CSV table of C-alpha atoms in Angstrom, one decimal:
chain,number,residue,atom,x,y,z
A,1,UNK,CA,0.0,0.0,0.0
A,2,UNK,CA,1.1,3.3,-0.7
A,3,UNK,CA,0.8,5.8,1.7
A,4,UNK,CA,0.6,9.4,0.9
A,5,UNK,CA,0.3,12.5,3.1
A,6,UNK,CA,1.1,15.2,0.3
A,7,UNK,CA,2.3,17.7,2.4
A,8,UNK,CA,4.8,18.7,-0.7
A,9,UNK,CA,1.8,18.7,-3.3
A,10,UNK,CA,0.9,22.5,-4.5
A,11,UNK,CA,-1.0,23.3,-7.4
A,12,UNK,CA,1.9,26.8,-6.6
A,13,UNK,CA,4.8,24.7,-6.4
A,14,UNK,CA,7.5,25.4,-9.1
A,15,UNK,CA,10.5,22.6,-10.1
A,16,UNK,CA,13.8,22.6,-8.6
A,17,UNK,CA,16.1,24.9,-11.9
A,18,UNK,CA,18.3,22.1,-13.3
A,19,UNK,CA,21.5,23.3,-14.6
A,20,UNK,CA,22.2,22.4,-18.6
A,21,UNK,CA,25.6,20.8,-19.1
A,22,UNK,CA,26.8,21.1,-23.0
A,23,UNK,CA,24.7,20.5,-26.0
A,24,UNK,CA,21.6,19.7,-24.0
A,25,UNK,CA,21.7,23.4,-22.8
A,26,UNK,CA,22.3,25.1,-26.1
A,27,UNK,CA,19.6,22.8,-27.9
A,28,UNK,CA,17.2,23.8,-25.1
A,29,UNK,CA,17.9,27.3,-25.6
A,30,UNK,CA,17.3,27.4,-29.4
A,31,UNK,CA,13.9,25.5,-28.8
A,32,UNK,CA,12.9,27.9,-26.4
A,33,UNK,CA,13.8,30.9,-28.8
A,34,UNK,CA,11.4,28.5,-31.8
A,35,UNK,CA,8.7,28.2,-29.5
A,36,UNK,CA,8.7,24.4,-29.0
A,37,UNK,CA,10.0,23.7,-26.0
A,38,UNK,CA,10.1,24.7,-22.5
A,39,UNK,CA,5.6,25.7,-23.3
A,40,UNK,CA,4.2,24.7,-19.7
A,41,UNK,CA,1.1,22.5,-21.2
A,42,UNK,CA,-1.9,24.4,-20.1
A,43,UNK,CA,-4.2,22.2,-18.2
A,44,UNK,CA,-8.6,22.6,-18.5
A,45,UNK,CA,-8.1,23.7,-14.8
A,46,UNK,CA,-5.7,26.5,-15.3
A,47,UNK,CA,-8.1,29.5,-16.2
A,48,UNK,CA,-10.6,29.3,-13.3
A,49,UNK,CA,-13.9,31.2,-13.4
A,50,UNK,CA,-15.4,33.1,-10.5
A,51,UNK,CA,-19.4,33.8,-10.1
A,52,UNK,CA,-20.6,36.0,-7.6
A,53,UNK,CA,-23.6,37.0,-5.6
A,54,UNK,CA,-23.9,33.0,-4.7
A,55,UNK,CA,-25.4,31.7,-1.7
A,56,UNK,CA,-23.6,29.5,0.4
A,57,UNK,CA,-25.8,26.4,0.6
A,58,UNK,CA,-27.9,25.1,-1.9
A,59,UNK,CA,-25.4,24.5,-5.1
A,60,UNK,CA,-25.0,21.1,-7.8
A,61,UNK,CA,-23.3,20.3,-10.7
A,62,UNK,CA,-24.3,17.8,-13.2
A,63,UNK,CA,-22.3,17.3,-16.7
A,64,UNK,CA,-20.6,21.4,-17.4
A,65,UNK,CA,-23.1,22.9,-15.5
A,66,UNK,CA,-23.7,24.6,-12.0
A,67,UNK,CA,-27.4,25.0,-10.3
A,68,UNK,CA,-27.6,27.6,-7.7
A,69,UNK,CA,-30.8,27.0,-5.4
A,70,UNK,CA,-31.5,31.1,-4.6
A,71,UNK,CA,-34.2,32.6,-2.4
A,72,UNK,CA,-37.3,32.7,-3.4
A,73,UNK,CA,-37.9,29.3,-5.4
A,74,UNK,CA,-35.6,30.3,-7.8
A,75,UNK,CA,-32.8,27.9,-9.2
A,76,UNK,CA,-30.2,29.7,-12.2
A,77,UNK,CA,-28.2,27.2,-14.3
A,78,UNK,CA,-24.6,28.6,-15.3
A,79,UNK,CA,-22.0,27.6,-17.9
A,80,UNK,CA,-18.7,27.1,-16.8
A,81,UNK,CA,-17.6,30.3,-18.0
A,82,UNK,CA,-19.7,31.9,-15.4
A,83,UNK,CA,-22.3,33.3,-17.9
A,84,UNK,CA,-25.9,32.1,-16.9
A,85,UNK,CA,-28.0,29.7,-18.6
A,86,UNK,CA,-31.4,29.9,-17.4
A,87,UNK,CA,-33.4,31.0,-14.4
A,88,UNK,CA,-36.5,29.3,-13.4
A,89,UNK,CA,-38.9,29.0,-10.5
A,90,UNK,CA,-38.7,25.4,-9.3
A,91,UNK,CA,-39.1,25.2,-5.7
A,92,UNK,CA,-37.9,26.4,-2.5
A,93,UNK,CA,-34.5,25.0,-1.4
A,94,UNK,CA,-31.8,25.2,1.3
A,95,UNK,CA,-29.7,22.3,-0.7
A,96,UNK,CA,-29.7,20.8,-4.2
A,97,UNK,CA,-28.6,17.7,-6.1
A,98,UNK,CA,-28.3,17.4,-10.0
A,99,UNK,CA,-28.0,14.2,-12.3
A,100,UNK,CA,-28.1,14.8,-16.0
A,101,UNK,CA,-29.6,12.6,-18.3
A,102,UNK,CA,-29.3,13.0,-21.5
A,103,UNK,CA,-30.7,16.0,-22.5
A,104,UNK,CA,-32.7,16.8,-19.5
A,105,UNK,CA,-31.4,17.2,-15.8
A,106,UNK,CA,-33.1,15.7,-12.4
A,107,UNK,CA,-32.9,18.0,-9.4
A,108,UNK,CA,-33.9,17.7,-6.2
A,109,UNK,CA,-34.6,20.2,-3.6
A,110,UNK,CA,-34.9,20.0,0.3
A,111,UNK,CA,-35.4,22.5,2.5
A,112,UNK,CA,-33.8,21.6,5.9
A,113,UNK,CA,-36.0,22.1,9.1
A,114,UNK,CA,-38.9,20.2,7.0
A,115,UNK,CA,-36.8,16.8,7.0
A,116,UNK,CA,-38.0,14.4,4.4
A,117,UNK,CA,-41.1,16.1,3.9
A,118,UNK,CA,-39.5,19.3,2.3
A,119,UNK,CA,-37.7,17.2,-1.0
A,120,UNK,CA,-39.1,17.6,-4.2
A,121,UNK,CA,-37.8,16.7,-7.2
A,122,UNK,CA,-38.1,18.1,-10.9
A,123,UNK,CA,-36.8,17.4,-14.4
A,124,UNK,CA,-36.2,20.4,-16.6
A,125,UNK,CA,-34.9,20.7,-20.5
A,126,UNK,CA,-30.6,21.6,-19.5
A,127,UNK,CA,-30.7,23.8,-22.3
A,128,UNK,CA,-33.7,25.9,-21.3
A,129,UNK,CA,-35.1,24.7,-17.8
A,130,UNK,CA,-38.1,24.2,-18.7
A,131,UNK,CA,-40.1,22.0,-16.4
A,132,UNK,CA,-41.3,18.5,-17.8
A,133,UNK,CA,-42.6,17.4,-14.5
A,134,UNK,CA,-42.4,18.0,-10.6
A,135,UNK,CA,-43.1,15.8,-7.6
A,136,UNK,CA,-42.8,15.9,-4.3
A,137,UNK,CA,-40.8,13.2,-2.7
A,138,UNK,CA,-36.7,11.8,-2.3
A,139,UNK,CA,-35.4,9.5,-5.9
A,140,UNK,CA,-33.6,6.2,-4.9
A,141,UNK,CA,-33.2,5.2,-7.8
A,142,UNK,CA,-32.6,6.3,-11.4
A,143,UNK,CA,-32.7,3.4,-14.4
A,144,UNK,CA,-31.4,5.3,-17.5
A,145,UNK,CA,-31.5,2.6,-19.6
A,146,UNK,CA,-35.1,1.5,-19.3
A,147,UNK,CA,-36.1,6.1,-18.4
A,148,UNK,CA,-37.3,5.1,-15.0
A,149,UNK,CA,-36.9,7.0,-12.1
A,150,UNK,CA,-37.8,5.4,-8.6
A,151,UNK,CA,-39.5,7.9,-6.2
A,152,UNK,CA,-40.5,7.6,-2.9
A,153,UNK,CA,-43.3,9.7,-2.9
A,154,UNK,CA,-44.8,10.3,0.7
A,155,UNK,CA,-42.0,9.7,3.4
A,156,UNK,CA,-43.9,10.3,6.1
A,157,UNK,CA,-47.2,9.1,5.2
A,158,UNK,CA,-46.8,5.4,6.6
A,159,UNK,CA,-44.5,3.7,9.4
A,160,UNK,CA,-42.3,1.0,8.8
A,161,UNK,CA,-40.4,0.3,5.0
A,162,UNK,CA,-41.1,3.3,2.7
A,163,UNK,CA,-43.1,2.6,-0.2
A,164,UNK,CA,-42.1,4.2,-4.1
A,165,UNK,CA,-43.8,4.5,-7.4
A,166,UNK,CA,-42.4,4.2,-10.7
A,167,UNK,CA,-42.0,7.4,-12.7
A,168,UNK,CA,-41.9,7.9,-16.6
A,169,UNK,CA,-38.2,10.1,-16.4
A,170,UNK,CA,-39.2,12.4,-19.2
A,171,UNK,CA,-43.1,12.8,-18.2
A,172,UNK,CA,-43.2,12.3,-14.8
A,173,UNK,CA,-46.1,9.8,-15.4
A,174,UNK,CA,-46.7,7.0,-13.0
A,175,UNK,CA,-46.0,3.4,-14.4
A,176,UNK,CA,-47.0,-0.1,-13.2
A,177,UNK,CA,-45.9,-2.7,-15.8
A,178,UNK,CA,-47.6,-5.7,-13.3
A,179,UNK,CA,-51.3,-5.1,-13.6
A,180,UNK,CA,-53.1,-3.4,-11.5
A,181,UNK,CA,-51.2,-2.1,-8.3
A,182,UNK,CA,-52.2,-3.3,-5.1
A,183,UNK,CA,-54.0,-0.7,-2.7
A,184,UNK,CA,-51.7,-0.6,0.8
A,185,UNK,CA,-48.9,-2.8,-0.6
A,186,UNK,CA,-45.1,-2.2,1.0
A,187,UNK,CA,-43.3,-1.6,-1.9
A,188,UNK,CA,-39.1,-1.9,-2.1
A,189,UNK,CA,-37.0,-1.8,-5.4
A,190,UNK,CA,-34.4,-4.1,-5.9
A,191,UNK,CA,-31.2,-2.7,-7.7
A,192,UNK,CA,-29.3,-4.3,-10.1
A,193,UNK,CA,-25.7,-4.5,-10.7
A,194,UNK,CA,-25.8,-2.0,-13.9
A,195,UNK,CA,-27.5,0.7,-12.1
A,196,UNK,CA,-31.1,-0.3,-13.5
A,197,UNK,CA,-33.8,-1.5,-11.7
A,198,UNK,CA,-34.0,-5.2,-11.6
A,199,UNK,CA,-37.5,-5.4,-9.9
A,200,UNK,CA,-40.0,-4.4,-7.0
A,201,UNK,CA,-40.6,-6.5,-3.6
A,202,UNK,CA,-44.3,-6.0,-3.1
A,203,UNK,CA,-45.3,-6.8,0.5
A,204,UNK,CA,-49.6,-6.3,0.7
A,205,UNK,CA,-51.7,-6.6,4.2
A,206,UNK,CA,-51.8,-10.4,4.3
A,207,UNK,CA,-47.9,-10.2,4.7
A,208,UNK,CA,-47.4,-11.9,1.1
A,209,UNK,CA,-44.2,-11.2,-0.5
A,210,UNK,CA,-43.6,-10.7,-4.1
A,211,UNK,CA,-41.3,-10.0,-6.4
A,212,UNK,CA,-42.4,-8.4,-9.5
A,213,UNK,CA,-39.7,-8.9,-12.1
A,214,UNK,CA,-38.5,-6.0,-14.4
A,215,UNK,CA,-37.7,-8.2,-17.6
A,216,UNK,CA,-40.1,-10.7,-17.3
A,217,UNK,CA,-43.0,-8.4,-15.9
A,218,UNK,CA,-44.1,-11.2,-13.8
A,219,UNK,CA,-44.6,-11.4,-10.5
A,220,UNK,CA,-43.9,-14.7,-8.4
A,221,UNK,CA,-44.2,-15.3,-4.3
A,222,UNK,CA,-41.4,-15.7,-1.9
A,223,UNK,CA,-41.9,-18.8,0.3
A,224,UNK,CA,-41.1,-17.2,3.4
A,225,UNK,CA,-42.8,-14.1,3.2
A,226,UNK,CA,-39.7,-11.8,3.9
A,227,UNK,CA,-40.1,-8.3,5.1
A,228,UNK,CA,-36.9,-6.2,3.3
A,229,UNK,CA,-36.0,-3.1,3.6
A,230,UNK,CA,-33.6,-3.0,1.3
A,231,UNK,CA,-32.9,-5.7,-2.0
A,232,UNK,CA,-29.9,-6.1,-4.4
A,233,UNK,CA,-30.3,-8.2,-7.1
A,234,UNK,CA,-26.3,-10.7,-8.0
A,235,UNK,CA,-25.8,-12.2,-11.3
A,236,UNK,CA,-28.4,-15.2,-10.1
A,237,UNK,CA,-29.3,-14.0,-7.1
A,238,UNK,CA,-31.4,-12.1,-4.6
A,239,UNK,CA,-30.4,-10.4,-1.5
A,240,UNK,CA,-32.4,-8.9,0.8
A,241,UNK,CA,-31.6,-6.8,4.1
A,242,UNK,CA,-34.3,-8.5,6.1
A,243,UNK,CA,-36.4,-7.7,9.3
A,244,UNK,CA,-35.9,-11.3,10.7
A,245,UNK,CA,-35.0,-12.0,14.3
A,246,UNK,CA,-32.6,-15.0,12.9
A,247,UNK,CA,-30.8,-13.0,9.8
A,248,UNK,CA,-30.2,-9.8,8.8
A,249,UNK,CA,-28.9,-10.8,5.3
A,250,UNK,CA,-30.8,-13.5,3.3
A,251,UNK,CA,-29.7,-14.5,-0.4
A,252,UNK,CA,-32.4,-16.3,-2.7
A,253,UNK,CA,-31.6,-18.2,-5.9
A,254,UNK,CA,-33.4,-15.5,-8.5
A,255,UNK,CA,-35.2,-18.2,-10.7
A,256,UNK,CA,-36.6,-20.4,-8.0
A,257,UNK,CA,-36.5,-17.9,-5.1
A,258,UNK,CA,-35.6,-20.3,-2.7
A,259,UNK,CA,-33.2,-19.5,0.2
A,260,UNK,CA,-29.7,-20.2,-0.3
A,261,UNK,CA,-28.1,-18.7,3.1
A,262,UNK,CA,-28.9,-16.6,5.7
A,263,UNK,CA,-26.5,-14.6,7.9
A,264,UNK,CA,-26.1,-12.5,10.9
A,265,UNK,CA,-24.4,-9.3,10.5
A,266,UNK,CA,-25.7,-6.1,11.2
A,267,UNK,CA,-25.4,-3.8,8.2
A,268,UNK,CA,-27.3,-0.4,7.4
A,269,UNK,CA,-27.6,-0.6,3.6
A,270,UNK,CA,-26.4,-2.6,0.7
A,271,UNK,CA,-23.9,-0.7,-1.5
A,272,UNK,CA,-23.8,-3.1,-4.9
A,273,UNK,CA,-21.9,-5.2,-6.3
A,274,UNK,CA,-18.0,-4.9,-5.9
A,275,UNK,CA,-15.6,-7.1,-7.5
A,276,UNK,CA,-16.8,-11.0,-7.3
A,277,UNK,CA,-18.6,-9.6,-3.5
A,278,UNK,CA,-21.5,-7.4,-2.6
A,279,UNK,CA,-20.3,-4.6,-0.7
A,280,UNK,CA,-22.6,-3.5,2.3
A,281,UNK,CA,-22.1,-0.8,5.2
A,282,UNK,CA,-21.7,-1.6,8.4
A,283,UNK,CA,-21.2,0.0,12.1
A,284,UNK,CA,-17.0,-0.1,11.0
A,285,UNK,CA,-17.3,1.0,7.8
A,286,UNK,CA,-17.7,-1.0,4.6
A,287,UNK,CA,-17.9,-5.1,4.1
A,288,UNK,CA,-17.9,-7.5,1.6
A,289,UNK,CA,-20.0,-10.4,1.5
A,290,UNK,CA,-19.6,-13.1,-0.3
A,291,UNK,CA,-22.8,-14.2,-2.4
A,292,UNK,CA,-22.3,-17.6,-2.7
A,293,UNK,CA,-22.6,-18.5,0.9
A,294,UNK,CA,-22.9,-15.2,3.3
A,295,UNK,CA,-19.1,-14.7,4.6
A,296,UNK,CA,-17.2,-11.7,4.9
A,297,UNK,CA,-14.2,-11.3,3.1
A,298,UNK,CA,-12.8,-8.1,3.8
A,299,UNK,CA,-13.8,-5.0,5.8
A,300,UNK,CA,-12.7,-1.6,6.2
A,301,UNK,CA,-13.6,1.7,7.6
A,302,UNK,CA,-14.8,4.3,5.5
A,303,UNK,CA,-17.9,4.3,3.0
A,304,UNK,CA,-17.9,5.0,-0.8
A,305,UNK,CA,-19.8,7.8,-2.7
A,306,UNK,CA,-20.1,5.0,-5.4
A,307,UNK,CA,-19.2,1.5,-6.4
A,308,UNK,CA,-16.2,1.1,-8.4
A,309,UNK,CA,-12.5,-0.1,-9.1
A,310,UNK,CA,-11.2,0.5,-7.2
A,311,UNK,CA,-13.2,1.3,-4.4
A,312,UNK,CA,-12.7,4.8,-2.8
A,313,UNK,CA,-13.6,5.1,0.7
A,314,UNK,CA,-13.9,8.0,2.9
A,315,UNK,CA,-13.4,8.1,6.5
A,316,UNK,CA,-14.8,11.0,8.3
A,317,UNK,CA,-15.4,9.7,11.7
A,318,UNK,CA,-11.8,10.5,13.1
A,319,UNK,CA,-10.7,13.9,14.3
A,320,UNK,CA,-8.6,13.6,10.7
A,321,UNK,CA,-10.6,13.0,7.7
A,322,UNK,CA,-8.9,10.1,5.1
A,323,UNK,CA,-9.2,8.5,1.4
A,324,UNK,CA,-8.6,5.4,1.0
A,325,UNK,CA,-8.6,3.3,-2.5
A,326,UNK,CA,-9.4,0.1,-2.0
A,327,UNK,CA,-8.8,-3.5,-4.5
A,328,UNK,CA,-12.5,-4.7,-4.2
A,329,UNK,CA,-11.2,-8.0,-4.8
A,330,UNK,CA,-8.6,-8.2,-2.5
A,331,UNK,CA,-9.8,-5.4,0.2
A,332,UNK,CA,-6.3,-4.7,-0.5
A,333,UNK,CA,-5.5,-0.9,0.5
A,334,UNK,CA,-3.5,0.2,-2.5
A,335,UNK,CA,-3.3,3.8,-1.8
A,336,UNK,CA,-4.3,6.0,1.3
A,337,UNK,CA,-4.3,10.0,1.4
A,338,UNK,CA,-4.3,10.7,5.0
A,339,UNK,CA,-5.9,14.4,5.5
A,340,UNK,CA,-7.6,14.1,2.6
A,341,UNK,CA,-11.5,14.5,2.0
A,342,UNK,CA,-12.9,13.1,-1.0
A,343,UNK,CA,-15.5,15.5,-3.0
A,344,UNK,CA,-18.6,14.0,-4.6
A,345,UNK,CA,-18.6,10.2,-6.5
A,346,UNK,CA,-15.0,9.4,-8.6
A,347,UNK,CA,-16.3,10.4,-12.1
A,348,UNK,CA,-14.2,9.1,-16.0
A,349,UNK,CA,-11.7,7.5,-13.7
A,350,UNK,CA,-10.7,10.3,-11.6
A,351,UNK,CA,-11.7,11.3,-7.7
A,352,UNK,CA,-11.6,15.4,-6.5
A,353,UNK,CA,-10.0,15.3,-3.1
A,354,UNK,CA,-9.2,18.5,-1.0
A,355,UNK,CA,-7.0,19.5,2.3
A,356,UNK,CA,-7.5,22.1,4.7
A,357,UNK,CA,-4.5,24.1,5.7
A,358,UNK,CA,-4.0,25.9,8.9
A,359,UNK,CA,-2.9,29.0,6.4
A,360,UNK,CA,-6.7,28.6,5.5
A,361,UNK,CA,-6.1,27.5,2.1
A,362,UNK,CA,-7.8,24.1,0.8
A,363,UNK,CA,-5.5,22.2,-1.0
A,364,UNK,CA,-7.5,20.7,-4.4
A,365,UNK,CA,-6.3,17.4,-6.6
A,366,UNK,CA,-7.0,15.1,-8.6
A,367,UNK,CA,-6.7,11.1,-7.8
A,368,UNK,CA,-6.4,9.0,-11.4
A,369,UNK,CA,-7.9,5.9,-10.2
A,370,UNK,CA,-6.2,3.8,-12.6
A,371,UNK,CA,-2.7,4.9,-12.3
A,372,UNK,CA,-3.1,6.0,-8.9
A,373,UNK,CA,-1.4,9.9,-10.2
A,374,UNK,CA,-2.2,12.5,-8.0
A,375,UNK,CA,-2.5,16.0,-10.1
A,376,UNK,CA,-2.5,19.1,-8.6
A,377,UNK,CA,-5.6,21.1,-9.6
A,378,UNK,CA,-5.1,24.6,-7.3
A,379,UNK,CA,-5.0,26.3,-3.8
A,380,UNK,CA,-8.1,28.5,-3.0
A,381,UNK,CA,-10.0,29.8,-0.1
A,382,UNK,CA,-13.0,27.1,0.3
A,383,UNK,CA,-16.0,26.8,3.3
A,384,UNK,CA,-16.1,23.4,4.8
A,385,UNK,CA,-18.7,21.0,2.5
A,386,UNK,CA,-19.2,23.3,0.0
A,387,UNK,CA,-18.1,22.0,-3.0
A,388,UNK,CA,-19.5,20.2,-5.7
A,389,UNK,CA,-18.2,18.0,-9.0
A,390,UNK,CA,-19.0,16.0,-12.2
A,391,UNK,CA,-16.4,14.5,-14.4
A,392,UNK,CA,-16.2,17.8,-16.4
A,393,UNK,CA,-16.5,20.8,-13.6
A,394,UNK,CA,-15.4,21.4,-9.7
A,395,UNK,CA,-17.0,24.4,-8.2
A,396,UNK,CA,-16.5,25.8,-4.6
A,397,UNK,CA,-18.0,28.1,-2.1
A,398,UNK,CA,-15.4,30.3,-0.2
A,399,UNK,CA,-18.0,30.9,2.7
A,400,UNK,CA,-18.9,34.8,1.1
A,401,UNK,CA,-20.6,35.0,-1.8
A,402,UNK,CA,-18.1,33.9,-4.6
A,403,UNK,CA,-18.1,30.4,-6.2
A,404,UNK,CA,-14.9,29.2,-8.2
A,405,UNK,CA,-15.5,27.0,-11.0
A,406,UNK,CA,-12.8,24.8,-12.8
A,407,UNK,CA,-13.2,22.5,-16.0
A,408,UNK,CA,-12.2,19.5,-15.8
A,409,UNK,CA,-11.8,18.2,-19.1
């Protein structure tokens, strides 16, 4: 494992002069005085923007775009070279989340002493922010491939699991590809290892369960009636985070639904699929289960934005924050960056990470995944949580009213 505190790195600091002997030295000189050499290549992050009049809270970037939530319902889309896009009334909001898809971008809103009961969510046109639909309610789950978005509508309406309707992405409309949907039913999508949605767990008031199968549009009983609260669908396989005083994991065989093994070990949520394991979060941190019969292979403090390899993991708990990349395979730590916080989900390979300094400069970079190559992006004055990424912009509060944007590709 490689550790790394960066204490040199410096988006300021300049290379050591080296002295040219000879030929090297005169060569140099006569490409310097052609143009060709000695050129610092300028880097999409080089020519920062700065927008001003921005509140602190309630900013998102999807694809090269920032979303600023401002007071009175208002949300103003801006191009990375600070000029605005639109302006639209969309809903009150003290933060703000952005996904694009395709040409339209999902936001969701939430207005913080109202809990779950102040999120709404909206699609507008990213070119002209147009509304195509609005609802109030939290997404878990968007399925680009099939347009779907999964929206728990009502989150304090009932006790117990939430319940969530299907939405048409670019209408808004409700779908129900199973028939007619069942008045008071429980219901709890299972993800798939893609992203999409591999099916619904329909639990109704004689404490049946179902699961009603994306592809297939079928629907077909488990046998012992789990109750889930959260369901993750393996290449053959279904797991389900169970309300059982016996288990708290259960894997099913996906074409005959009968129980393969059940385990004890307490986890909070399943993450996805990682390597050959399914990743879930626990009390320490992260762990990875093995589907084919329950065990835990590896475990590790720290949670990921996103599932990936390799897996970045973010500790936050200890008076110093780290990142750590992770071998999902192995649980092998191949690269820590002690100090470092991570910024939003690694996007095309690459993970924003910043450092406070006690100067009160933040420290920005960029982690290639791949190569593990740590780049230098810049030094800038930057509130606490206030920035937000995509894999083509970085933008950050400084705790006034000025946001600094940089491309990143």
């Amino acid at each position: 494992m490689t550790v790394i505190d960066l204490d040199t790195v410096s988006a300021a600091a300049r290379p050591a002069r080296r002295r040219w002997p000879g030929v090297v030295g005169a060569v140099a000189a006569l490409l310097l005085l052609l143009g060709g050499a000695g050129t610092p290549v300028e880097r999409p992050w080089d020519r920062p923007v700065t927008l001003d009049g921005v509140p602190l809270d309630g900013m998102a970037v999807a694809g090269d775009v920032l979303y600023v939530a401002r007071p009175g319902g208002v949300v103003t889309a801006h191009h990375a070279s600070g000029g605005q896009r639109w302006s639209a009334p969309l809903g009150e909001a003290d933060s703000l989340s952005a996904e694009a898809v395709g040409d339209l971008v999902l936001l969701q809103g939430l207005v913080a002493d109202a809990g779950l009961r102040g999120v709404f969510t909206t699609v507008v046109e990213t070119a002209t922010g147009v509304p195509r639909w609005r609802r109030d309610g939290f997404v878990r789950l968007v399925d680009r491939a099939a347009g779907l978005v999964v929206l728990w509508e009502n989150p304090t309406a009932v006790s117990g699991p939430p319940s969530y309707w299907l939405l048409d992405l670019a209408t808004g409309r409700k779908m129900w590809p199973w028939g007619a949907r069942p008045d008071g039913a429980t219901l709890t999508p299972v993800g798939g290892g893609d992203g999409n949605l591999a099916g619904l767990l329909q639990r109704d008031a004689t404490g049946r369960t179902l699961l009603l199968d994306a592809a297939t549009r079928r629907s077909r009983p488990l046998p012992d009636a789990p109750e889930a609260t959260d369901a993750y669908a393996t290449r053959d396989g279904l797991l389900l985070r169970a309300f059982d005083a016996d288990a708290d994991l259960v894997m099913y065989d996906w074409a005959t639904l009968r129980p393969r093994w059940r385990a004890t070990a307490p986890v909070s949520g399943l993450l996805g699929r990682c390597g050959p394991w399914v990743c879930v979060a626990d009390a320490d941190g992260t762990a990875a289960v093995d589907p084919a019969d329950g065990q835990i292979r590896w475990q590790h403090s720290g949670g990921p934005y996103a599932i990936g390899q390799p897996l970045v993991l973010h500790a936050y708990g200890t008076a110093v924050p780290s990142m750590t990349l992770v071998d999902a395979v192995t649980g092998r730590s191949v690269l820590e960056l002690a100090g470092w916080a991570g910024v939003g989900a690694p996007a095309a390979g690459r993970q924003v990470a910043i450092r406070w300094r006690i100067d009160g400069l933040t420290q920005i970079m960029l982690v290639e995944l791949a190569s593990r190559r740590v780049l230098p992006v810049a030094e800038a004055v930057v509130a606490p949580n206030s920035c937000a990424t995509s894999a083509r912009l970085l933008a950050c509060h400084d705790g006034t009213e000025t946001v600094t944007m940089w491309r990143l590709d």
